[in-house]
XYZ file of C-alpha atoms in Angstrom:
783
model
C -59.886 -25.986 13.259
C -59.013 -22.305 12.823
C -56.255 -21.592 10.411
C -53.956 -18.593 11.085
C -53.339 -17.207 7.812
C -51.192 -13.932 7.033
C -50.527 -12.958 3.385
C -47.885 -10.276 2.696
C -47.792 -8.610 -0.470
C -44.215 -8.670 -2.058
C -42.275 -5.446 -1.121
C -40.604 -3.263 -3.596
C -36.659 -3.393 -3.951
C -34.738 -1.006 -1.969
C -37.811 -0.414 0.445
C -36.927 -0.216 4.175
C -38.273 -2.742 6.582
C -41.585 -1.389 7.830
C -41.683 -1.221 11.747
C -44.710 0.544 12.444
C -46.100 -0.022 15.991
C -44.153 -3.315 16.961
C -44.824 -4.972 20.239
C -42.634 -3.907 23.227
C -39.105 -5.118 23.232
C -38.433 -8.173 25.213
C -35.313 -10.439 25.635
C -35.876 -13.397 23.351
C -35.325 -14.606 19.715
C -37.440 -14.622 16.691
C -36.385 -17.446 14.253
C -37.101 -16.588 10.681
C -37.022 -19.388 8.117
C -38.018 -19.278 4.503
C -39.649 -22.395 2.905
C -40.125 -23.505 -0.649
C -41.486 -27.000 -1.397
C -40.393 -28.036 2.152
C -43.424 -30.320 2.961
C -41.201 -33.137 4.185
C -39.003 -30.793 6.350
C -40.465 -27.904 7.586
C -42.462 -29.426 10.518
C -39.498 -31.195 11.894
C -37.282 -28.046 11.661
C -40.021 -25.906 13.373
C -40.540 -28.463 16.144
C -36.956 -28.834 16.842
C -36.634 -25.114 17.465
C -39.779 -25.087 19.456
C -38.747 -27.767 21.838
C -35.275 -26.546 22.424
C -36.185 -22.947 23.077
C -38.882 -24.185 25.475
C -36.308 -26.406 27.186
C -33.840 -23.520 27.436
C -36.506 -21.138 28.830
C -35.880 -18.718 25.810
C -38.900 -16.541 24.929
C -39.282 -17.177 21.181
C -41.279 -17.120 17.941
C -40.749 -18.992 14.744
C -41.672 -17.065 11.626
C -41.998 -19.235 8.635
C -42.435 -17.842 5.157
C -44.071 -20.066 2.483
C -42.385 -18.695 -0.742
C -45.579 -19.794 -2.954
C -44.896 -23.436 -2.526
C -46.970 -25.806 -4.961
C -46.909 -28.651 -2.489
C -48.435 -28.832 1.172
C -45.931 -26.464 2.691
C -48.173 -23.773 3.208
C -50.884 -26.025 4.833
C -48.295 -27.479 7.264
C -47.062 -24.155 8.561
C -50.805 -23.112 8.981
C -51.328 -26.039 11.138
C -48.238 -25.302 13.203
C -49.357 -21.765 13.671
C -52.865 -22.656 14.921
C -51.380 -25.469 17.270
C -48.662 -23.057 18.573
C -50.455 -19.675 18.625
C -48.038 -16.618 18.981
C -45.040 -19.032 18.834
C -45.438 -19.992 15.278
C -46.160 -17.120 12.652
C -47.103 -18.325 9.223
C -46.556 -16.016 6.255
C -47.368 -16.565 2.683
C -46.386 -15.483 -0.783
C -49.233 -15.897 -3.182
C -46.509 -16.759 -5.831
C -43.022 -17.880 -5.754
C -40.709 -14.587 -5.374
C -37.292 -16.304 -4.475
C -35.203 -16.764 -1.666
C -34.299 -13.137 -1.197
C -37.940 -11.978 -1.276
C -38.700 -14.484 1.390
C -35.845 -13.546 3.748
C -36.864 -9.917 3.436
C -40.600 -10.834 4.198
C -39.575 -12.806 7.142
C -37.452 -10.116 8.690
C -40.284 -7.687 8.220
C -42.633 -9.991 9.819
C -40.328 -10.640 12.789
C -39.839 -6.952 13.349
C -43.524 -6.051 12.855
C -45.061 -8.920 14.888
C -42.759 -9.635 17.619
C -40.695 -7.641 20.078
C -37.837 -9.830 20.517
C -34.374 -8.250 20.726
C -32.487 -10.993 18.514
C -33.417 -12.512 15.237
C -31.949 -15.684 13.918
C -31.950 -16.284 10.039
C -32.050 -19.971 9.104
C -33.580 -22.395 6.588
C -36.354 -24.852 6.820
C -34.613 -28.009 5.426
C -33.422 -29.732 8.358
C -29.835 -29.106 7.640
C -29.386 -27.015 10.798
C -30.483 -27.610 14.423
C -31.679 -25.545 17.168
C -29.050 -26.553 19.596
C -26.552 -24.281 17.868
C -28.689 -21.422 18.450
C -28.100 -21.828 22.222
C -24.334 -21.716 21.633
C -24.658 -18.675 19.299
C -26.663 -16.742 22.033
C -24.068 -17.614 24.679
C -21.114 -16.518 22.209
C -22.878 -13.355 21.478
C -23.249 -12.504 25.081
C -19.520 -13.490 25.816
C -18.164 -11.428 22.991
C -20.739 -8.382 23.502
C -21.198 -8.725 19.885
C -24.059 -7.329 17.580
C -24.330 -10.390 15.376
C -22.991 -13.924 15.535
C -22.728 -15.460 12.089
C -22.240 -19.429 11.679
C -19.999 -21.098 9.594
C -20.541 -24.733 8.696
C -17.789 -26.972 10.561
C -18.281 -29.603 7.898
C -20.528 -28.843 5.074
C -22.895 -31.978 4.398
C -23.167 -31.311 0.739
C -22.238 -32.819 -2.644
C -18.620 -31.595 -3.846
C -19.966 -29.487 -6.733
C -22.226 -27.578 -4.262
C -19.303 -27.183 -1.871
C -17.199 -26.084 -4.846
C -19.664 -23.521 -6.027
C -19.921 -22.181 -2.222
C -16.074 -21.688 -2.343
C -16.271 -19.667 -5.503
C -19.243 -17.769 -4.510
C -17.729 -16.934 -0.973
C -14.432 -15.658 -2.717
C -16.463 -13.554 -5.257
C -18.519 -11.937 -2.522
C -15.533 -11.259 -0.135
C -13.552 -9.681 -3.441
C -16.572 -7.390 -4.246
C -18.126 -6.636 -1.181
C -15.481 -7.314 1.446
C -18.047 -9.330 3.692
C -16.805 -10.660 6.899
C -16.895 -14.430 7.551
C -15.436 -17.556 6.064
C -18.845 -18.929 5.033
C -21.032 -16.245 3.339
C -24.116 -18.280 2.578
C -24.332 -20.173 5.614
C -28.241 -19.956 6.752
C -27.469 -19.513 10.364
C -26.992 -15.953 11.621
C -28.075 -14.333 15.043
C -28.464 -10.575 14.657
C -29.555 -7.856 16.741
C -32.935 -6.500 16.087
C -31.440 -2.782 15.904
C -29.233 -3.864 12.937
C -32.240 -4.873 11.001
C -34.646 -2.160 11.546
C -34.898 0.344 8.473
C -32.567 -1.775 6.621
C -32.831 -1.666 2.738
C -32.347 -5.141 1.146
C -32.588 -5.758 -2.402
C -30.712 -8.961 -3.104
C -32.237 -11.933 -4.873
C -31.356 -15.690 -4.487
C -28.167 -16.170 -2.663
C -27.153 -12.545 -2.962
C -29.322 -11.716 0.044
C -26.990 -13.094 2.529
C -23.751 -11.285 1.439
C -25.833 -7.942 0.953
C -27.127 -8.183 4.576
C -23.651 -9.030 5.909
C -21.977 -6.080 3.930
C -24.726 -3.636 5.339
C -24.534 -4.431 8.891
C -20.781 -4.590 8.935
C -20.408 -1.276 7.112
C -22.494 0.172 9.944
C -19.560 -0.521 12.378
C -21.479 -3.360 14.058
C -19.314 -5.889 16.018
C -19.571 -9.147 14.240
C -17.985 -12.600 15.364
C -17.968 -16.120 13.889
C -18.997 -19.423 15.504
C -19.002 -22.964 13.993
C -22.318 -24.817 13.568
C -23.235 -28.278 12.577
C -24.502 -28.991 9.176
C -26.463 -32.186 8.410
C -27.248 -33.953 4.911
C -30.653 -33.131 3.320
C -32.911 -36.291 3.568
C -35.974 -35.071 2.049
C -36.768 -32.600 -0.901
C -34.662 -31.033 -3.590
C -31.990 -28.349 -3.290
C -32.564 -25.397 -5.788
C -29.577 -23.504 -4.955
C -27.279 -25.249 -7.600
C -29.836 -24.711 -10.375
C -28.204 -22.741 -13.356
C -31.283 -20.558 -13.244
C -30.711 -19.651 -9.546
C -26.849 -19.353 -10.019
C -27.460 -16.775 -12.731
C -30.087 -15.106 -10.901
C -27.638 -14.787 -7.589
C -24.830 -13.446 -9.971
C -26.932 -10.820 -11.532
C -28.363 -9.820 -8.304
C -24.832 -9.587 -6.852
C -23.886 -7.199 -9.493
C -27.004 -5.245 -8.630
C -26.059 -5.269 -4.991
C -22.616 -4.090 -5.747
C -23.855 -1.378 -7.798
C -26.140 -0.099 -4.790
C -23.184 -0.323 -2.644
C -21.157 1.935 -4.671
C -24.252 4.339 -5.046
C -24.593 4.413 -1.249
C -20.825 5.101 -0.811
C -20.279 1.738 0.972
C -17.931 0.410 -1.627
C -15.588 2.022 -4.362
C -15.318 5.185 -2.118
C -11.872 6.092 -3.829
C -13.823 5.962 -7.146
C -16.582 8.253 -5.917
C -13.949 10.656 -4.507
C -11.918 10.481 -7.635
C -14.936 11.531 -9.593
C -15.859 14.202 -7.187
C -12.751 15.213 -5.429
C -12.868 17.644 -2.338
C -10.311 19.763 -3.950
C -10.793 19.846 -7.788
C -7.927 22.121 -8.326
C -5.466 19.675 -6.645
C -7.246 16.833 -8.420
C -6.506 18.470 -11.760
C -2.966 19.189 -11.094
C -2.425 15.627 -10.071
C -3.982 14.345 -13.138
C -1.633 16.520 -15.375
C 1.366 15.450 -13.222
C 0.360 11.819 -14.084
C 0.205 12.489 -17.901
C 3.523 14.397 -17.763
C 5.126 11.287 -15.734
C 4.112 8.824 -18.251
C 5.246 11.047 -21.263
C 8.635 11.625 -19.598
C 9.133 7.958 -18.860
C 8.346 6.958 -22.386
C 10.742 9.674 -23.777
C 13.694 8.535 -21.676
C 12.859 4.931 -22.367
C 12.770 5.370 -25.955
C 16.376 7.062 -25.760
C 17.599 4.172 -23.347
C 18.240 6.388 -20.406
C 15.873 4.575 -17.710
C 18.944 2.735 -16.220
C 21.764 5.040 -16.971
C 22.628 5.436 -13.350
C 24.426 2.477 -11.762
C 22.586 2.994 -8.665
C 19.419 2.487 -10.263
C 20.622 -0.953 -11.052
C 21.593 -1.499 -7.383
C 18.186 -0.412 -6.212
C 16.507 -2.984 -8.677
C 18.711 -5.682 -7.718
C 18.044 -5.140 -3.839
C 14.211 -4.991 -4.565
C 14.472 -8.363 -6.699
C 16.644 -10.239 -4.192
C 14.117 -9.714 -1.418
C 11.775 -11.882 -3.273
C 14.222 -14.075 -5.461
C 17.548 -14.892 -4.126
C 19.171 -18.068 -2.573
C 18.498 -16.221 0.496
C 15.409 -14.304 -0.162
C 13.654 -12.303 2.651
C 13.830 -8.871 4.289
C 17.408 -9.423 5.234
C 18.309 -8.723 1.708
C 17.356 -5.165 2.416
C 20.911 -4.747 3.734
C 22.073 -2.197 6.199
C 23.384 0.883 4.248
C 20.590 2.125 1.783
C 17.423 2.629 3.629
C 14.627 0.007 2.980
C 11.225 1.762 1.781
C 12.265 2.281 -1.874
C 13.182 -1.301 -2.208
C 10.161 -2.722 -0.213
C 7.815 -0.680 -2.458
C 9.617 -1.773 -5.494
C 9.687 -5.610 -4.433
C 6.269 -6.645 -5.484
C 6.637 -5.284 -9.008
C 10.130 -6.940 -9.131
C 8.308 -10.239 -9.101
C 7.753 -9.713 -12.703
C 10.921 -10.311 -14.345
C 10.053 -8.076 -17.442
C 9.282 -5.034 -15.034
C 12.474 -5.829 -13.314
C 14.760 -5.907 -16.147
C 13.531 -2.900 -17.972
C 13.616 -0.930 -14.688
C 9.882 -0.193 -14.448
C 9.467 -1.810 -11.149
C 11.616 1.114 -9.398
C 10.540 3.669 -11.865
C 7.001 3.096 -10.833
C 7.688 4.150 -7.269
C 9.360 7.303 -8.558
C 6.627 8.164 -10.932
C 4.033 7.718 -8.238
C 6.152 9.954 -5.902
C 6.420 12.367 -8.567
C 2.561 12.918 -8.947
C 2.238 13.061 -4.933
C 5.039 15.748 -4.799
C 3.300 18.009 -7.377
C -0.042 17.692 -6.136
C 1.130 18.674 -2.465
C 3.258 21.277 -3.789
C 0.405 22.857 -5.525
C -1.663 22.773 -2.312
C 1.161 24.017 -0.158
C 1.872 26.665 -2.430
C -1.631 27.912 -2.803
C -1.822 27.743 1.100
C 1.182 29.788 1.719
C 0.441 32.405 -0.898
C -3.364 32.557 -0.500
C -3.888 32.169 -4.169
C -4.068 29.313 -6.628
C -1.555 31.039 -8.902
C 0.959 30.422 -6.124
C 0.360 26.833 -6.000
C 0.284 26.367 -9.680
C 3.729 28.157 -9.827
C 5.293 25.986 -7.166
C 3.896 22.758 -8.807
C 4.944 23.877 -12.472
C 8.570 24.752 -11.573
C 8.960 21.412 -9.806
C 6.932 19.464 -12.349
C 8.615 20.706 -15.516
C 12.342 20.700 -14.190
C 14.290 18.456 -16.550
C 16.132 16.937 -13.691
C 13.086 16.072 -11.845
C 11.444 14.711 -15.047
C 14.522 12.390 -15.415
C 14.863 11.173 -12.058
C 11.066 10.366 -11.795
C 11.561 7.888 -14.765
C 14.371 5.905 -13.272
C 14.767 3.488 -10.325
C 16.481 6.189 -8.074
C 15.265 7.091 -4.582
C 15.117 11.019 -4.775
C 11.459 11.382 -5.948
C 10.188 9.289 -3.028
C 12.219 11.515 -0.475
C 10.977 14.727 -2.255
C 7.301 13.381 -2.115
C 7.631 12.527 1.673
C 9.134 15.994 2.546
C 6.720 17.958 0.489
C 3.864 16.086 2.119
C 5.361 16.535 5.641
C 5.953 20.167 4.870
C 2.347 20.813 3.887
C 0.718 19.202 6.895
C 3.242 20.642 9.351
C 2.417 24.139 7.936
C -1.232 23.347 8.208
C -0.650 22.347 11.858
C 1.221 25.473 12.626
C -1.405 27.660 11.290
C -4.650 25.743 12.190
C -3.348 23.699 15.202
C -5.321 20.543 14.005
C -3.913 17.249 15.656
C -4.801 15.356 12.434
C -2.413 17.542 10.471
C 0.479 16.747 12.904
C -0.202 13.080 12.795
C -0.007 13.326 9.029
C 3.019 14.949 8.999
C 4.787 12.920 11.298
C 3.824 9.945 9.033
C 5.373 11.553 6.187
C 8.675 12.231 7.954
C 8.715 8.749 9.116
C 8.525 7.464 5.394
C 11.102 10.115 4.614
C 13.424 8.735 7.362
C 13.168 5.253 5.892
C 13.744 6.576 2.223
C 17.134 8.471 2.268
C 19.314 10.017 5.281
C 18.396 13.450 4.301
C 15.080 12.357 5.785
C 16.908 12.054 9.223
C 17.861 15.862 8.824
C 14.210 16.533 7.961
C 13.061 14.709 10.962
C 15.327 16.781 13.482
C 14.315 20.295 11.712
C 10.683 19.346 11.660
C 10.655 18.375 15.549
C 12.485 21.599 16.177
C 9.600 23.540 14.167
C 6.928 21.635 16.308
C 8.511 22.282 19.579
C 9.070 25.943 18.976
C 5.538 26.509 17.591
C 3.851 24.542 20.306
C 5.860 26.630 22.952
C 4.906 29.738 21.417
C 1.247 28.929 21.210
C 0.705 27.380 24.630
C 3.395 29.098 26.739
C 3.257 26.004 28.810
C 5.837 23.032 28.948
C 3.313 20.372 29.475
C 1.439 21.195 26.076
C 4.817 21.475 24.229
C 5.925 18.174 25.515
C 2.569 16.532 24.326
C 3.002 18.062 20.854
C 6.619 16.925 20.480
C 5.794 13.521 21.830
C 2.895 13.023 19.336
C 4.929 14.121 16.455
C 8.300 12.349 17.441
C 6.894 8.901 18.566
C 6.045 8.310 14.833
C 8.435 10.488 12.971
C 11.546 9.130 14.913
C 10.452 5.649 14.885
C 12.202 5.000 11.550
C 15.587 6.220 12.749
C 15.344 4.115 15.941
C 14.007 1.307 13.977
C 16.809 1.090 11.325
C 19.353 1.142 14.126
C 17.775 -1.695 15.697
C 17.567 -3.543 12.312
C 21.390 -2.971 11.910
C 21.833 -4.181 15.448
C 19.937 -7.346 14.836
C 21.274 -8.140 11.395
C 25.103 -6.960 11.730
C 25.444 -6.780 15.366
C 26.242 -2.983 15.211
C 23.411 -0.280 15.480
C 25.801 2.177 13.576
C 26.592 -0.499 10.649
C 24.596 1.911 8.261
C 27.401 4.474 9.033
C 30.569 2.458 9.721
C 30.031 -0.976 8.226
C 32.297 -2.361 5.500
C 30.339 -0.894 2.704
C 29.373 2.341 4.236
C 32.565 4.134 5.069
C 32.888 7.338 3.232
C 36.401 6.433 2.049
C 34.869 4.203 -0.524
C 33.560 7.123 -2.354
C 35.626 10.320 -1.291
C 39.050 9.966 -2.917
C 42.181 11.299 -1.317
C 42.823 14.882 -1.951
C 39.275 15.616 -2.644
C 39.058 19.493 -3.284
C 36.068 20.020 -1.042
C 37.404 18.304 2.005
C 38.718 20.803 4.436
C 38.106 23.845 2.430
C 34.718 25.465 3.281
C 34.788 27.868 0.355
C 35.409 25.198 -2.091
C 32.488 23.048 -0.458
C 30.183 26.040 -0.674
C 31.022 26.696 -4.235
C 30.559 23.214 -5.274
C 27.107 22.824 -3.603
C 26.048 26.105 -4.833
C 26.980 25.367 -8.420
C 25.307 21.873 -8.051
C 22.120 23.503 -6.978
C 22.289 26.236 -9.807
C 22.810 23.551 -12.454
C 19.718 21.754 -11.318
C 17.446 24.573 -10.621
C 18.426 27.126 -13.376
C 19.245 30.635 -12.810
C 15.544 31.981 -13.110
C 14.235 29.460 -10.781
C 16.949 30.227 -8.163
C 16.308 33.987 -8.769
C 12.572 33.645 -8.267
C 12.997 31.589 -5.225
C 15.474 33.961 -3.747
C 13.098 37.031 -4.299
C 10.188 35.012 -2.872
C 12.346 33.969 0.146
C 13.072 37.833 0.945
C 9.486 38.768 0.493
C 8.336 35.934 2.647
C 10.678 36.887 5.385
C 9.656 40.394 5.245
C 6.071 39.590 5.526
C 6.189 36.701 8.011
C 9.483 37.190 9.620
C 10.310 34.403 12.071
C 6.968 34.000 13.797
C 6.266 30.386 14.852
C 3.203 29.712 12.531
C 5.101 30.402 9.679
C 8.355 28.774 10.346
C 7.497 25.602 8.174
C 8.677 26.869 4.496
C 12.279 27.697 6.015
C 12.717 24.116 7.143
C 13.974 22.847 3.668
C 16.626 25.417 3.506
C 18.647 23.462 6.019
C 19.889 21.230 3.280
C 22.165 23.638 1.857
C 24.397 23.912 4.901
C 23.999 20.352 5.653
C 25.350 19.202 2.229
C 28.174 21.857 2.438
C 29.043 20.417 5.968
C 28.866 16.810 4.349
C 31.472 17.850 1.514
C 33.721 19.851 3.813
C 34.061 16.896 6.337
C 34.342 14.300 3.584
C 31.247 12.421 4.434
C 29.987 12.733 0.856
C 31.441 13.508 -2.509
C 29.905 15.822 -4.882
C 31.748 17.066 -8.206
C 30.744 19.754 -10.529
C 32.821 20.587 -13.705
C 33.697 24.083 -12.598
C 35.687 22.629 -9.518
C 36.441 18.997 -10.487
C 36.368 18.744 -14.125
C 33.602 16.155 -13.974
C 30.111 15.406 -12.560
C 29.387 13.103 -9.540
C 26.362 13.138 -7.197
C 25.296 16.473 -8.795
C 21.631 15.315 -8.113
C 22.373 16.329 -4.259
C 21.655 19.884 -5.326
C 18.194 19.139 -6.760
C 16.579 19.044 -3.142
C 16.955 22.978 -3.201
C 14.171 23.106 -5.870
C 11.644 22.468 -3.275
C 12.085 25.616 -1.309
C 12.818 27.547 -4.386
C 9.505 26.459 -6.073
C 7.515 27.300 -2.795
C 9.078 30.755 -2.282
C 8.700 31.367 -6.066
C 5.008 30.561 -5.780
C 4.569 32.827 -2.774
C 6.135 35.590 -4.667
C 3.698 34.989 -7.798
C 0.657 34.478 -5.554
C 1.275 37.864 -3.764
C 1.761 39.756 -7.009
C -1.528 38.576 -8.565
C -3.728 40.908 -6.315
C -1.792 43.778 -7.584
C -2.853 43.043 -11.337
C -6.026 43.990 -13.185
C -8.066 41.170 -14.423
C -6.895 38.728 -11.515
C -8.000 35.573 -13.203
C -6.439 35.850 -16.555
C -3.487 37.861 -15.073
C -2.796 35.135 -12.400
C -2.720 32.315 -15.251
C -0.491 34.549 -17.441
C 1.844 35.341 -14.561
C 2.029 31.660 -13.342
C 2.556 30.323 -16.724
C 5.194 32.682 -17.671
C 7.036 32.337 -14.390
C 7.107 28.627 -14.959
C 7.797 28.692 -18.683
C 10.764 31.110 -18.282
C 12.162 29.178 -15.329
C 11.918 25.931 -16.986
C 13.657 27.064 -20.317
C 16.368 28.789 -18.261
C 17.576 25.233 -17.067
C 20.492 24.264 -18.933
C 19.215 20.616 -19.791
C 19.256 17.616 -17.350
C 22.682 17.753 -15.503
C 21.538 14.633 -13.568
C 21.175 12.651 -16.694
C 24.532 14.222 -18.233
C 26.257 12.705 -14.911
C 24.885 9.135 -15.626
C 25.602 9.303 -19.324
C 29.087 10.460 -18.878
C 29.635 7.500 -16.332
C 28.383 4.923 -18.565
C 30.722 6.292 -21.457
C 33.733 5.451 -19.251
C 36.245 2.747 -19.839
C 35.256 1.020 -16.640
C 31.651 0.631 -17.572
C 32.676 -0.280 -21.260
C 34.428 -3.336 -19.705
C 31.342 -4.029 -17.587
C 29.064 -3.761 -20.544
C 31.116 -6.131 -22.602
C 31.418 -8.851 -19.985
C 27.600 -8.403 -19.167
C 26.845 -9.085 -22.719
C 29.051 -12.047 -22.965
C 27.205 -13.507 -19.876
C 23.779 -12.768 -21.179
C 24.789 -14.915 -24.312
C 26.571 -17.656 -22.646
C 25.425 -17.973 -19.003
C 22.983 -21.318 -18.778
C 21.454 -20.210 -15.364
C 23.830 -22.270 -13.002
C 24.820 -21.116 -9.604
C 27.161 -18.032 -9.864
C 29.565 -16.671 -7.489
C 29.813 -12.932 -8.006
C 30.317 -10.093 -5.734
C 27.815 -7.213 -6.042
C 29.576 -4.162 -4.578
C 30.999 -1.974 -7.659
C 29.802 -4.901 -10.042
C 26.237 -3.822 -9.956
C 26.243 -2.994 -13.739
C 27.510 -6.406 -14.465
C 25.239 -8.236 -12.003
C 22.159 -6.569 -13.228
C 22.789 -6.193 -17.099
C 24.066 -9.791 -17.491
C 20.456 -10.861 -16.518
C 21.922 -13.842 -14.483
C 18.996 -15.069 -12.594
C 18.958 -13.587 -9.088
C 17.919 -16.793 -7.559
C 21.164 -18.569 -8.754
C 23.659 -15.628 -7.486
C 25.704 -15.971 -4.422
C 27.021 -12.499 -3.390
C 28.294 -10.815 -0.329
C 24.555 -10.562 1.173
C 23.899 -14.323 0.866
C 23.778 -15.345 4.440
C 26.330 -18.014 5.196
C 26.381 -19.278 1.579
C 28.980 -16.582 0.502
C 31.806 -17.669 2.926
C 31.482 -21.227 2.115
C 31.395 -20.367 -1.655
C 34.561 -18.176 -1.403
C 36.253 -21.000 0.855
C 35.463 -23.774 -1.744
C 33.383 -23.041 -4.579
C 33.245 -26.344 -6.027
C 32.104 -27.984 -2.924
C 29.348 -25.162 -2.505
C 27.851 -26.074 -6.029
C 29.224 -23.069 -7.873
C 29.227 -23.461 -11.543
C 30.233 -20.054 -12.622
C 32.598 -17.459 -11.020
C 32.954 -13.921 -12.022
C 35.706 -11.676 -10.474
C 37.172 -8.178 -11.015
C 40.966 -8.152 -11.329
C 41.339 -4.473 -11.759
C 44.749 -3.545 -10.136
C 43.945 -1.580 -6.892
C 40.217 -2.182 -7.304
C 40.139 -5.950 -7.138
C 36.875 -7.564 -5.657
C 36.566 -9.801 -2.768
C 36.068 -12.842 -5.116
C 39.539 -12.197 -6.660
C 41.033 -11.774 -3.359
C 39.729 -15.059 -2.158
C 40.397 -17.292 -5.197
C 43.061 -15.942 -7.542
C 45.796 -18.407 -7.673
C 44.140 -20.937 -5.410
C 43.872 -24.826 -6.003
C 40.231 -24.306 -5.462
C 40.094 -22.282 -8.518
C 42.766 -23.963 -10.760
C 41.730 -27.594 -10.161
C 37.974 -27.227 -10.881
C 37.456 -24.201 -13.176
C 38.568 -23.175 -16.436
C 38.784 -19.487 -17.601
C 36.327 -18.863 -20.270
C 36.393 -14.977 -20.482
C 39.349 -12.619 -19.868
C 38.928 -9.021 -21.055
C 39.554 -5.663 -19.562
C 40.516 -7.099 -16.118
C 37.049 -8.913 -16.051
C 37.387 -12.640 -15.686
C 34.715 -15.558 -15.882
C 35.424 -19.131 -14.875
C 33.215 -22.141 -15.451
C 33.372 -25.460 -13.748
C 35.264 -27.965 -15.820
C 32.619 -30.756 -15.302
C 29.694 -28.370 -15.942
C 27.224 -28.133 -13.238
C 29.109 -28.711 -10.012
């Protein structure tokens, strides 16, 4: 009897599959199955596929690769090839090379010796049946998929092997992000086109995740389908051997390295190592170092949580993940949600929550983004890197910025969103790329979900888009299209926040008119700014000057004049003017009593003085434009540019009279009000045992945060339904501790509801009474 024998030498790693002169393409399937020491299984497996495919009328070939078996496996597949010429193709390795090499050889043989459009990869151990191939082909046709990968419906293996498989799958998905829930399932139906010229190097079990990673990375449509799995009745499984496991792990690491090399994985690391914009990357790196240094400085001096509002932001973020009614409803309806959503994951770590880093991390990251895009925007505007360096430096080294980026406030996130929006909006105005308009709209969306100043930015940016598009196209239809593209995304935050307030509070305007949103809560009667436009203008002007410093303000003003002379009001150059709108906006807010802002020259004290810091953005941009335009007029341009930019930044920074934003926070903390809060917070830290606590949060943020009472045991005004029940009968509601503020004229809701009531007197005893701060505890301990 004639024996058909084909010996294929081992192919080198990383070599592409050879596809020279394959047969003509036809519908059908080539079944590839490696075999090692499978003398008891290989004939049954092959016959199963042959009979099923003949019955279904599917053109086919079965390629069996004997991987140097030392039993009768090779002889058996030779007999099968002789009995079924053209339908069974026997391929031999002279020595055992491993499962990965056998799969590569089988794929190569199927591509070279058959012309079938589909290739099934399976094993020769009788643990899979041919009937599932029929179902996979049907699913592939229904889904118009490029590949259908099987997953074992019920894996018929010992528990140790199943456990190893779960760990292996998790590892492969984490490293290579491969699709599928059963990475090493040996039943995969794949289009021939995906396997041609494919480079595979994986050994042992690593060949399967490598294959999935490479075909999925090419954009192929891959779907899953369950297959049956049967117990092995004959032979020995080699996949669980220690040597095979080690070989698989080593090979997986090699595969991962190849994916990084081929830019299929760790693309961010490759871009970081070789950035498209080296200048911006270096600026961002320097900003990161400055951010860390500033954080450590302010942490060492104990200033990280000097602002009461910083406590509030951290509390909101923590309550989202840990409170009696945890969830997104804890975001509330007055402060916008994005800063708290970003801080919430880090707030899970109690240490990061208590030391403030959970919120400061958001500010620090925003600082780096803001500095990087100020550099890019200033360079683009001035046409010289010195302009970008000046703009970035004036912002990055401003003491007020350095402080606010080190604490859990929301200004830096707003600044970053605004600067990114301005940069991409300017790029769209000058270049007309739709991508830039989309990125600008996304940045504005983030700004509208950070602070209400973002809503003003949204309106102004929309106006810039409309004017620019109208002047560019001279047609209403094109203008409408640009405005819709921008506004659909940019305005979604405003609409979404109103919808949120409507759903949670039953009033879309709750953020403006709700119980804790009324401006009268902050604007005192007789406020000097209210109704006096000159006073409001003076106040905001002084606040801006204190934040920027005289030198930066002067450079910015000179740059604004130069820019206006050069560009005038041409539509493509309108974007840099956008941030100037915040000056009249804040003046209007002060004049109408919507927002309070105090400076010592007018009010004798500091309050919300940080509102003036936003004017640093246009001042830095226009100062950068000024420096960038002066450079070409100087001899020795490179050295002169660096010297001019450096001296401008250094001089302007030194001219800033300290960090007025920090002065405001420190002065507030030194007040008698905060001294009383600090005293009761210290007492609670020492005596509180973790029991359920009734405490209003509004105007008690310092006590709530600094007492370190677990947020999971705090019942406050945002505790859905529990709050009302606890105020009505705290003992019945299981409240063990009650905190109330009894300051005349500023009593909190707990005092209003419980003072002098039987519910308080019968079940609770007064355990702390200092400075109008009262703490009660249930007489019988835990209620």
